[in-house]
Amino acid sequence: MKRLLSFIVLLSLSQLTFSQVNPDSLELLLKQDLVDSSRIKILSKLVWYYQDNNPPKAANYSDIAIELSKKNPNKKFLERAYQDKANTCESLGLYEESIIYNLKALALAKESNDSVSITTVYNNMGITYNQMGDYALAVYHLLKAIQLDEKRNDTLALGYDYINLAESYYYANNFQAAYTYGSMAYQFLDAVNDKNAKPYAAESVGLILIELGRLDSAKKLLMETKKLALRNNNVYIYNRCMSHLGKLY
């Protein structure tokens, strides 16, 4: 879920060169004589890949990327490297360190007045504060991200923002607010026909409906989401739905 909730970050990663190359090939490319800008892009992609399945390796690559980026006149490389480092720290459970690097990235994003990057950092800080159990600060940063996405009328980004915000309210036991934003997430992602993300929003709403005592609605939604996850080969969401249905029964 964490990597899904960082989807806005992945949107920027999609702009990287070598995006279709597998990790082994990327690591072989690093051994070649490349300009620093290409090397930094490869490192960023490797950091993203290893954040979940080998966080220490991701941390090593992110440190190398930061050192190279500090020498590059284009500060966007350093901002990206700080974001990668922040996400890697989160994967390692180093939440306070993650916040520090997010703040460094935020300062650079504000310096360049990059609204999308500012939103990304606010979103990631919200996710990190959720992990820390500080739901008030999570809501604060996620609302700032939502404010910027609303100004840009970015329906897709708002869908993901609302999933994160629903999670904050859910774990703060404010189930009505969680339902409001979870439903909005589903509606926004349905509007842009994001078939990959809709099941995550639906699964979240199903769980919230259980807490609200709306068991029939929860069962119907979770059964539909389970079937969709099975068709999409999304084992994570399928298992989550099965777990929620067990709780419901």
PDB file of C-alpha atoms in Angstrom:
ATOM      1  CA  MET A   1       0.000   0.000   0.000  1.00  0.00           C
ATOM      2  CA  LYS A   2       2.816   2.359   0.863  1.00  0.00           C
ATOM      3  CA  ARG A   3       4.225   2.346  -2.655  1.00  0.00           C
ATOM      4  CA  LEU A   4       0.787   2.845  -4.121  1.00  0.00           C
ATOM      5  CA  LEU A   5       0.242   5.800  -1.848  1.00  0.00           C
ATOM      6  CA  SER A   6       3.433   7.292  -3.218  1.00  0.00           C
ATOM      7  CA  PHE A   7       1.982   7.208  -6.719  1.00  0.00           C
ATOM      8  CA  ILE A   8       2.616  10.867  -7.370  1.00  0.00           C
ATOM      9  CA  VAL A   9       6.294  10.154  -6.877  1.00  0.00           C
ATOM     10  CA  LEU A  10       6.059   7.342  -9.411  1.00  0.00           C
ATOM     11  CA  LEU A  11       4.531   9.732 -11.929  1.00  0.00           C
ATOM     12  CA  SER A  12       7.745  11.727 -11.950  1.00  0.00           C
ATOM     13  CA  LEU A  13       9.793   8.533 -12.124  1.00  0.00           C
ATOM     14  CA  SER A  14       7.988   7.636 -15.337  1.00  0.00           C
ATOM     15  CA  GLN A  15       9.842  10.494 -16.985  1.00  0.00           C
ATOM     16  CA  LEU A  16      13.222   8.872 -16.346  1.00  0.00           C
ATOM     17  CA  THR A  17      15.205   7.372 -19.179  1.00  0.00           C
ATOM     18  CA  PHE A  18      15.952   3.641 -19.003  1.00  0.00           C
ATOM     19  CA  SER A  19      12.519   3.185 -17.358  1.00  0.00           C
ATOM     20  CA  GLN A  20      11.902  -0.053 -19.248  1.00  0.00           C
ATOM     21  CA  VAL A  21      15.258  -1.620 -18.317  1.00  0.00           C
ATOM     22  CA  ASN A  22      15.382  -4.288 -15.616  1.00  0.00           C
ATOM     23  CA  PRO A  23      17.474  -3.719 -12.435  1.00  0.00           C
ATOM     24  CA  ASP A  24      20.297  -6.016 -13.516  1.00  0.00           C
ATOM     25  CA  SER A  25      20.701  -4.067 -16.738  1.00  0.00           C
ATOM     26  CA  LEU A  26      20.562  -0.787 -14.852  1.00  0.00           C
ATOM     27  CA  GLU A  27      23.334  -1.914 -12.519  1.00  0.00           C
ATOM     28  CA  LEU A  28      25.450  -2.932 -15.522  1.00  0.00           C
ATOM     29  CA  LEU A  29      24.898   0.511 -17.021  1.00  0.00           C
ATOM     30  CA  LEU A  30      26.241   2.114 -13.843  1.00  0.00           C
ATOM     31  CA  LYS A  31      29.601   0.447 -14.529  1.00  0.00           C
ATOM     32  CA  GLN A  32      29.871   2.249 -17.838  1.00  0.00           C
ATOM     33  CA  ASP A  33      31.310   5.709 -18.457  1.00  0.00           C
ATOM     34  CA  LEU A  34      28.197   7.887 -18.216  1.00  0.00           C
ATOM     35  CA  VAL A  35      27.570  11.552 -17.588  1.00  0.00           C
ATOM     36  CA  ASP A  36      26.449  12.267 -14.036  1.00  0.00           C
ATOM     37  CA  SER A  37      22.908  13.233 -15.052  1.00  0.00           C
ATOM     38  CA  SER A  38      22.320   9.808 -16.650  1.00  0.00           C
ATOM     39  CA  ARG A  39      23.915   8.081 -13.675  1.00  0.00           C
ATOM     40  CA  ILE A  40      21.632   9.947 -11.258  1.00  0.00           C
ATOM     41  CA  LYS A  41      18.527   8.928 -13.238  1.00  0.00           C
ATOM     42  CA  ILE A  42      19.582   5.285 -13.175  1.00  0.00           C
ATOM     43  CA  LEU A  43      20.239   5.461  -9.432  1.00  0.00           C
ATOM     44  CA  SER A  44      16.800   6.956  -8.824  1.00  0.00           C
ATOM     45  CA  LYS A  45      15.128   4.124 -10.708  1.00  0.00           C
ATOM     46  CA  LEU A  46      17.139   1.543  -8.768  1.00  0.00           C
ATOM     47  CA  VAL A  47      16.229   3.198  -5.468  1.00  0.00           C
ATOM     48  CA  TRP A  48      12.559   2.985  -6.388  1.00  0.00           C
ATOM     49  CA  TYR A  49      12.879  -0.671  -7.366  1.00  0.00           C
ATOM     50  CA  TYR A  50      14.721  -1.768  -4.224  1.00  0.00           C
ATOM     51  CA  GLN A  51      12.750   0.262  -1.672  1.00  0.00           C
ATOM     52  CA  ASP A  52      10.416  -2.629  -0.901  1.00  0.00           C
ATOM     53  CA  ASN A  53      12.455  -5.768  -1.591  1.00  0.00           C
ATOM     54  CA  ASN A  54      15.922  -4.602  -0.465  1.00  0.00           C
ATOM     55  CA  PRO A  55      15.746  -1.305   1.489  1.00  0.00           C
ATOM     56  CA  PRO A  56      19.434  -1.324   2.597  1.00  0.00           C
ATOM     57  CA  LYS A  57      20.491  -1.570  -1.049  1.00  0.00           C
ATOM     58  CA  ALA A  58      18.099   1.253  -1.925  1.00  0.00           C
ATOM     59  CA  ALA A  59      19.610   3.341   0.877  1.00  0.00           C
ATOM     60  CA  ASN A  60      23.109   2.823  -0.518  1.00  0.00           C
ATOM     61  CA  TYR A  61      22.045   3.908  -3.998  1.00  0.00           C
ATOM     62  CA  SER A  62      20.181   6.921  -2.635  1.00  0.00           C
ATOM     63  CA  ASP A  63      23.292   8.095  -0.763  1.00  0.00           C
ATOM     64  CA  ILE A  64      25.350   7.842  -3.960  1.00  0.00           C
ATOM     65  CA  ALA A  65      22.663   9.774  -5.861  1.00  0.00           C
ATOM     66  CA  ILE A  66      22.692  12.569  -3.275  1.00  0.00           C
ATOM     67  CA  GLU A  67      26.459  12.987  -3.495  1.00  0.00           C
ATOM     68  CA  LEU A  68      26.371  13.110  -7.300  1.00  0.00           C
ATOM     69  CA  SER A  69      23.377  15.460  -7.314  1.00  0.00           C
ATOM     70  CA  LYS A  70      25.118  17.943  -5.022  1.00  0.00           C
ATOM     71  CA  LYS A  71      27.705  18.455  -7.772  1.00  0.00           C
ATOM     72  CA  ASN A  72      25.114  19.005 -10.487  1.00  0.00           C
ATOM     73  CA  PRO A  73      24.025  22.605 -11.228  1.00  0.00           C
ATOM     74  CA  ASN A  74      20.444  21.426 -11.841  1.00  0.00           C
ATOM     75  CA  LYS A  75      18.906  21.401  -8.366  1.00  0.00           C
ATOM     76  CA  LYS A  76      16.005  19.239  -9.521  1.00  0.00           C
ATOM     77  CA  PHE A  77      18.362  16.256  -9.378  1.00  0.00           C
ATOM     78  CA  LEU A  78      19.137  16.943  -5.714  1.00  0.00           C
ATOM     79  CA  GLU A  79      15.464  17.450  -4.906  1.00  0.00           C
ATOM     80  CA  ARG A  80      14.664  14.093  -6.523  1.00  0.00           C
ATOM     81  CA  ALA A  81      17.540  12.441  -4.637  1.00  0.00           C
ATOM     82  CA  TYR A  82      16.263  13.823  -1.332  1.00  0.00           C
ATOM     83  CA  GLN A  83      12.785  12.475  -2.075  1.00  0.00           C
ATOM     84  CA  ASP A  84      14.248   9.059  -2.900  1.00  0.00           C
ATOM     85  CA  LYS A  85      16.231   9.097   0.336  1.00  0.00           C
ATOM     86  CA  ALA A  86      13.115  10.078   2.311  1.00  0.00           C
ATOM     87  CA  ASN A  87      11.120   7.204   0.815  1.00  0.00           C
ATOM     88  CA  THR A  88      13.957   4.783   1.473  1.00  0.00           C
ATOM     89  CA  CYS A  89      14.147   5.864   5.114  1.00  0.00           C
ATOM     90  CA  GLU A  90      10.426   5.255   5.395  1.00  0.00           C
ATOM     91  CA  SER A  91      10.887   1.733   4.016  1.00  0.00           C
ATOM     92  CA  LEU A  92      13.505   1.133   6.720  1.00  0.00           C
ATOM     93  CA  GLY A  93      11.210   2.488   9.452  1.00  0.00           C
ATOM     94  CA  LEU A  94      13.427   5.563   9.940  1.00  0.00           C
ATOM     95  CA  TYR A  95      10.476   7.924   9.985  1.00  0.00           C
ATOM     96  CA  GLU A  96      12.086  10.953  11.623  1.00  0.00           C
ATOM     97  CA  GLU A  97      14.986  10.784   9.177  1.00  0.00           C
ATOM     98  CA  SER A  98      12.457  10.479   6.363  1.00  0.00           C
ATOM     99  CA  ILE A  99      10.816  13.716   7.476  1.00  0.00           C
ATOM    100  CA  ILE A 100      14.204  15.482   7.497  1.00  0.00           C
ATOM    101  CA  TYR A 101      14.928  14.534   3.889  1.00  0.00           C
ATOM    102  CA  ASN A 102      11.394  15.379   2.819  1.00  0.00           C
ATOM    103  CA  LEU A 103      11.865  18.848   4.310  1.00  0.00           C
ATOM    104  CA  LYS A 104      15.113  19.249   2.345  1.00  0.00           C
ATOM    105  CA  ALA A 105      13.281  18.261  -0.833  1.00  0.00           C
ATOM    106  CA  LEU A 106      10.416  20.611   0.034  1.00  0.00           C
ATOM    107  CA  ALA A 107      12.774  23.577   0.402  1.00  0.00           C
ATOM    108  CA  LEU A 108      14.194  22.969  -3.088  1.00  0.00           C
ATOM    109  CA  ALA A 109      10.730  22.435  -4.588  1.00  0.00           C
ATOM    110  CA  LYS A 110       9.541  25.731  -3.119  1.00  0.00           C
ATOM    111  CA  GLU A 111      12.680  27.461  -4.382  1.00  0.00           C
ATOM    112  CA  SER A 112      11.819  26.405  -7.940  1.00  0.00           C
ATOM    113  CA  ASN A 113       8.090  26.996  -7.337  1.00  0.00           C
ATOM    114  CA  ASP A 114       7.327  23.482  -8.605  1.00  0.00           C
ATOM    115  CA  SER A 115       3.730  22.868  -7.543  1.00  0.00           C
ATOM    116  CA  VAL A 116       3.744  19.187  -8.497  1.00  0.00           C
ATOM    117  CA  SER A 117       6.911  18.470  -6.513  1.00  0.00           C
ATOM    118  CA  ILE A 118       5.628  20.442  -3.526  1.00  0.00           C
ATOM    119  CA  THR A 119       2.460  18.365  -3.596  1.00  0.00           C
ATOM    120  CA  THR A 120       4.491  15.157  -3.817  1.00  0.00           C
ATOM    121  CA  VAL A 121       6.507  16.026  -0.728  1.00  0.00           C
ATOM    122  CA  TYR A 122       3.445  17.058   1.284  1.00  0.00           C
ATOM    123  CA  ASN A 123       1.796  13.796   0.276  1.00  0.00           C
ATOM    124  CA  ASN A 124       4.829  11.732   1.277  1.00  0.00           C
ATOM    125  CA  MET A 125       5.090  13.549   4.608  1.00  0.00           C
ATOM    126  CA  GLY A 126       1.442  12.770   5.240  1.00  0.00           C
ATOM    127  CA  ILE A 127       2.109   9.100   4.546  1.00  0.00           C
ATOM    128  CA  THR A 128       5.121   9.118   6.866  1.00  0.00           C
ATOM    129  CA  TYR A 129       3.210  10.759   9.699  1.00  0.00           C
ATOM    130  CA  ASN A 130       0.523   8.109   9.227  1.00  0.00           C
ATOM    131  CA  GLN A 131       3.238   5.492   9.748  1.00  0.00           C
ATOM    132  CA  MET A 132       4.382   7.339  12.887  1.00  0.00           C
ATOM    133  CA  GLY A 133       0.842   7.411  14.276  1.00  0.00           C
ATOM    134  CA  ASP A 134       0.748  11.224  14.272  1.00  0.00           C
ATOM    135  CA  TYR A 135      -2.536  11.530  12.408  1.00  0.00           C
ATOM    136  CA  ALA A 136      -3.023  15.237  13.097  1.00  0.00           C
ATOM    137  CA  LEU A 137       0.214  16.095  11.285  1.00  0.00           C
ATOM    138  CA  ALA A 138      -0.641  13.567   8.573  1.00  0.00           C
ATOM    139  CA  VAL A 139      -3.975  15.306   7.932  1.00  0.00           C
ATOM    140  CA  TYR A 140      -2.288  18.724   7.984  1.00  0.00           C
ATOM    141  CA  HIS A 141       0.207  17.821   5.242  1.00  0.00           C
ATOM    142  CA  LEU A 142      -2.269  15.864   3.146  1.00  0.00           C
ATOM    143  CA  LEU A 143      -4.707  18.789   3.164  1.00  0.00           C
ATOM    144  CA  LYS A 144      -1.906  21.030   1.894  1.00  0.00           C
ATOM    145  CA  ALA A 145      -1.289  18.558  -0.939  1.00  0.00           C
ATOM    146  CA  ILE A 146      -5.011  18.469  -1.708  1.00  0.00           C
ATOM    147  CA  GLN A 147      -5.173  22.268  -1.816  1.00  0.00           C
ATOM    148  CA  LEU A 148      -2.466  22.388  -4.492  1.00  0.00           C
ATOM    149  CA  ASP A 149      -3.971  19.528  -6.514  1.00  0.00           C
ATOM    150  CA  GLU A 150      -7.353  21.259  -6.436  1.00  0.00           C
ATOM    151  CA  LYS A 151      -5.773  24.421  -7.846  1.00  0.00           C
ATOM    152  CA  ARG A 152      -4.361  22.378 -10.731  1.00  0.00           C
ATOM    153  CA  ASN A 153      -7.632  20.460 -11.072  1.00  0.00           C
ATOM    154  CA  ASP A 154      -5.581  17.262 -10.998  1.00  0.00           C
ATOM    155  CA  THR A 155      -8.306  14.626 -10.617  1.00  0.00           C
ATOM    156  CA  LEU A 156      -5.935  11.649 -10.650  1.00  0.00           C
ATOM    157  CA  ALA A 157      -3.634  13.072  -7.964  1.00  0.00           C
ATOM    158  CA  LEU A 158      -6.635  14.037  -5.843  1.00  0.00           C
ATOM    159  CA  GLY A 159      -7.859  10.456  -5.955  1.00  0.00           C
ATOM    160  CA  TYR A 160      -4.627   9.281  -4.358  1.00  0.00           C
ATOM    161  CA  ASP A 161      -4.586  12.194  -1.911  1.00  0.00           C
ATOM    162  CA  TYR A 162      -8.022  11.195  -0.671  1.00  0.00           C
ATOM    163  CA  ILE A 163      -6.965   7.562  -0.166  1.00  0.00           C
ATOM    164  CA  ASN A 164      -4.155   8.783   2.080  1.00  0.00           C
ATOM    165  CA  LEU A 165      -6.445  11.153   3.958  1.00  0.00           C
ATOM    166  CA  ALA A 166      -9.042   8.429   4.451  1.00  0.00           C
ATOM    167  CA  GLU A 167      -6.311   6.265   5.974  1.00  0.00           C
ATOM    168  CA  SER A 168      -5.394   9.050   8.410  1.00  0.00           C
ATOM    169  CA  TYR A 169      -8.962   9.424   9.595  1.00  0.00           C
ATOM    170  CA  TYR A 170      -9.490   5.662   9.741  1.00  0.00           C
ATOM    171  CA  TYR A 171      -6.571   5.098  12.097  1.00  0.00           C
ATOM    172  CA  ALA A 172      -7.647   8.124  14.132  1.00  0.00           C
ATOM    173  CA  ASN A 173     -11.014   6.296  14.567  1.00  0.00           C
ATOM    174  CA  ASN A 174     -12.885   9.061  12.734  1.00  0.00           C
ATOM    175  CA  PHE A 175     -14.695   6.584  10.513  1.00  0.00           C
ATOM    176  CA  GLN A 176     -17.260   9.009   9.114  1.00  0.00           C
ATOM    177  CA  ALA A 177     -14.547  11.349   7.811  1.00  0.00           C
ATOM    178  CA  ALA A 178     -12.628   8.322   6.549  1.00  0.00           C
ATOM    179  CA  TYR A 179     -15.716   7.197   4.627  1.00  0.00           C
ATOM    180  CA  THR A 180     -16.222  10.652   3.132  1.00  0.00           C
ATOM    181  CA  TYR A 181     -12.702  10.864   1.730  1.00  0.00           C
ATOM    182  CA  GLY A 182     -12.496   7.185   0.824  1.00  0.00           C
ATOM    183  CA  SER A 183     -15.665   7.554  -1.238  1.00  0.00           C
ATOM    184  CA  MET A 184     -14.287  10.677  -2.884  1.00  0.00           C
ATOM    185  CA  ALA A 185     -11.092   8.773  -3.741  1.00  0.00           C
ATOM    186  CA  TYR A 186     -13.122   6.037  -5.402  1.00  0.00           C
ATOM    187  CA  GLN A 187     -15.235   8.551  -7.339  1.00  0.00           C
ATOM    188  CA  PHE A 188     -12.209  10.506  -8.576  1.00  0.00           C
ATOM    189  CA  LEU A 189     -10.304   7.394  -9.644  1.00  0.00           C
ATOM    190  CA  ASP A 190     -13.427   6.026 -11.314  1.00  0.00           C
ATOM    191  CA  ALA A 191     -13.804   9.323 -13.203  1.00  0.00           C
ATOM    192  CA  VAL A 192     -10.338   8.923 -14.747  1.00  0.00           C
ATOM    193  CA  ASN A 193     -10.883   5.164 -15.162  1.00  0.00           C
ATOM    194  CA  ASP A 194      -7.786   4.225 -13.182  1.00  0.00           C
ATOM    195  CA  LYS A 195      -8.328   0.473 -13.054  1.00  0.00           C
ATOM    196  CA  ASN A 196      -5.154  -0.149 -11.065  1.00  0.00           C
ATOM    197  CA  ALA A 197      -5.942   2.230  -8.216  1.00  0.00           C
ATOM    198  CA  LYS A 198      -9.719   1.849  -7.944  1.00  0.00           C
ATOM    199  CA  PRO A 199      -9.458  -1.514  -6.138  1.00  0.00           C
ATOM    200  CA  TYR A 200      -7.296   0.086  -3.423  1.00  0.00           C
ATOM    201  CA  ALA A 201      -9.885   2.799  -2.841  1.00  0.00           C
ATOM    202  CA  ALA A 202     -12.735   0.271  -2.903  1.00  0.00           C
ATOM    203  CA  GLU A 203     -10.958  -2.012  -0.429  1.00  0.00           C
ATOM    204  CA  SER A 204     -10.440   0.941   1.922  1.00  0.00           C
ATOM    205  CA  VAL A 205     -14.086   1.981   1.691  1.00  0.00           C
ATOM    206  CA  GLY A 206     -15.205  -1.602   2.333  1.00  0.00           C
ATOM    207  CA  LEU A 207     -13.179  -1.741   5.538  1.00  0.00           C
ATOM    208  CA  ILE A 208     -14.536   1.627   6.680  1.00  0.00           C
ATOM    209  CA  LEU A 209     -18.117   0.503   6.008  1.00  0.00           C
ATOM    210  CA  ILE A 210     -17.571  -2.424   8.379  1.00  0.00           C
ATOM    211  CA  GLU A 211     -16.561   0.005  11.136  1.00  0.00           C
ATOM    212  CA  LEU A 212     -19.670   2.063  10.413  1.00  0.00           C
ATOM    213  CA  GLY A 213     -21.841  -1.042  10.796  1.00  0.00           C
ATOM    214  CA  ARG A 214     -23.022  -0.965   7.176  1.00  0.00           C
ATOM    215  CA  LEU A 215     -22.307  -4.640   6.713  1.00  0.00           C
ATOM    216  CA  ASP A 216     -24.426  -5.357   3.656  1.00  0.00           C
ATOM    217  CA  SER A 217     -22.857  -2.488   1.715  1.00  0.00           C
ATOM    218  CA  ALA A 218     -19.403  -3.542   2.887  1.00  0.00           C
ATOM    219  CA  LYS A 219     -19.972  -7.149   1.807  1.00  0.00           C
ATOM    220  CA  LYS A 220     -21.219  -6.150  -1.644  1.00  0.00           C
ATOM    221  CA  LEU A 221     -18.296  -3.794  -2.278  1.00  0.00           C
ATOM    222  CA  LEU A 222     -15.657  -6.193  -0.971  1.00  0.00           C
ATOM    223  CA  MET A 223     -17.026  -9.106  -3.011  1.00  0.00           C
ATOM    224  CA  GLU A 224     -16.942  -6.984  -6.179  1.00  0.00           C
ATOM    225  CA  THR A 225     -13.432  -5.742  -5.373  1.00  0.00           C
ATOM    226  CA  LYS A 226     -12.217  -9.261  -4.659  1.00  0.00           C
ATOM    227  CA  LYS A 227     -13.376 -10.384  -8.121  1.00  0.00           C
ATOM    228  CA  LEU A 228     -11.736  -7.385  -9.764  1.00  0.00           C
ATOM    229  CA  ALA A 229      -8.478  -8.036  -7.912  1.00  0.00           C
ATOM    230  CA  LEU A 230      -8.562 -11.661  -9.032  1.00  0.00           C
ATOM    231  CA  ARG A 231      -9.010 -10.605 -12.671  1.00  0.00           C
ATOM    232  CA  ASN A 232      -6.144  -8.111 -12.337  1.00  0.00           C
ATOM    233  CA  ASN A 233      -3.917 -10.648 -10.546  1.00  0.00           C
ATOM    234  CA  ASN A 234      -3.641  -8.249  -7.598  1.00  0.00           C
ATOM    235  CA  VAL A 235      -2.878 -10.697  -4.808  1.00  0.00           C
ATOM    236  CA  TYR A 236      -2.438  -7.949  -2.208  1.00  0.00           C
ATOM    237  CA  ILE A 237      -5.930  -6.502  -2.637  1.00  0.00           C
ATOM    238  CA  TYR A 238      -7.485  -9.959  -2.998  1.00  0.00           C
ATOM    239  CA  ASN A 239      -6.024 -11.035   0.353  1.00  0.00           C
ATOM    240  CA  ARG A 240      -7.028  -7.748   1.984  1.00  0.00           C
ATOM    241  CA  CYS A 241     -10.612  -8.231   0.824  1.00  0.00           C
ATOM    242  CA  MET A 242     -10.659 -11.795   2.123  1.00  0.00           C
ATOM    243  CA  SER A 243      -9.356 -10.568   5.476  1.00  0.00           C
ATOM    244  CA  HIS A 244     -12.036  -7.857   5.674  1.00  0.00           C
ATOM    245  CA  LEU A 245     -14.748 -10.326   4.728  1.00  0.00           C
ATOM    246  CA  GLY A 246     -13.549 -12.590   7.525  1.00  0.00           C
ATOM    247  CA  LYS A 247     -13.829  -9.661   9.922  1.00  0.00           C
ATOM    248  CA  LEU A 248     -17.291  -8.894   8.593  1.00  0.00           C
ATOM    249  CA  TYR A 249     -18.523 -12.461   9.063  1.00  0.00           C
TER     250      TYR A 249
END
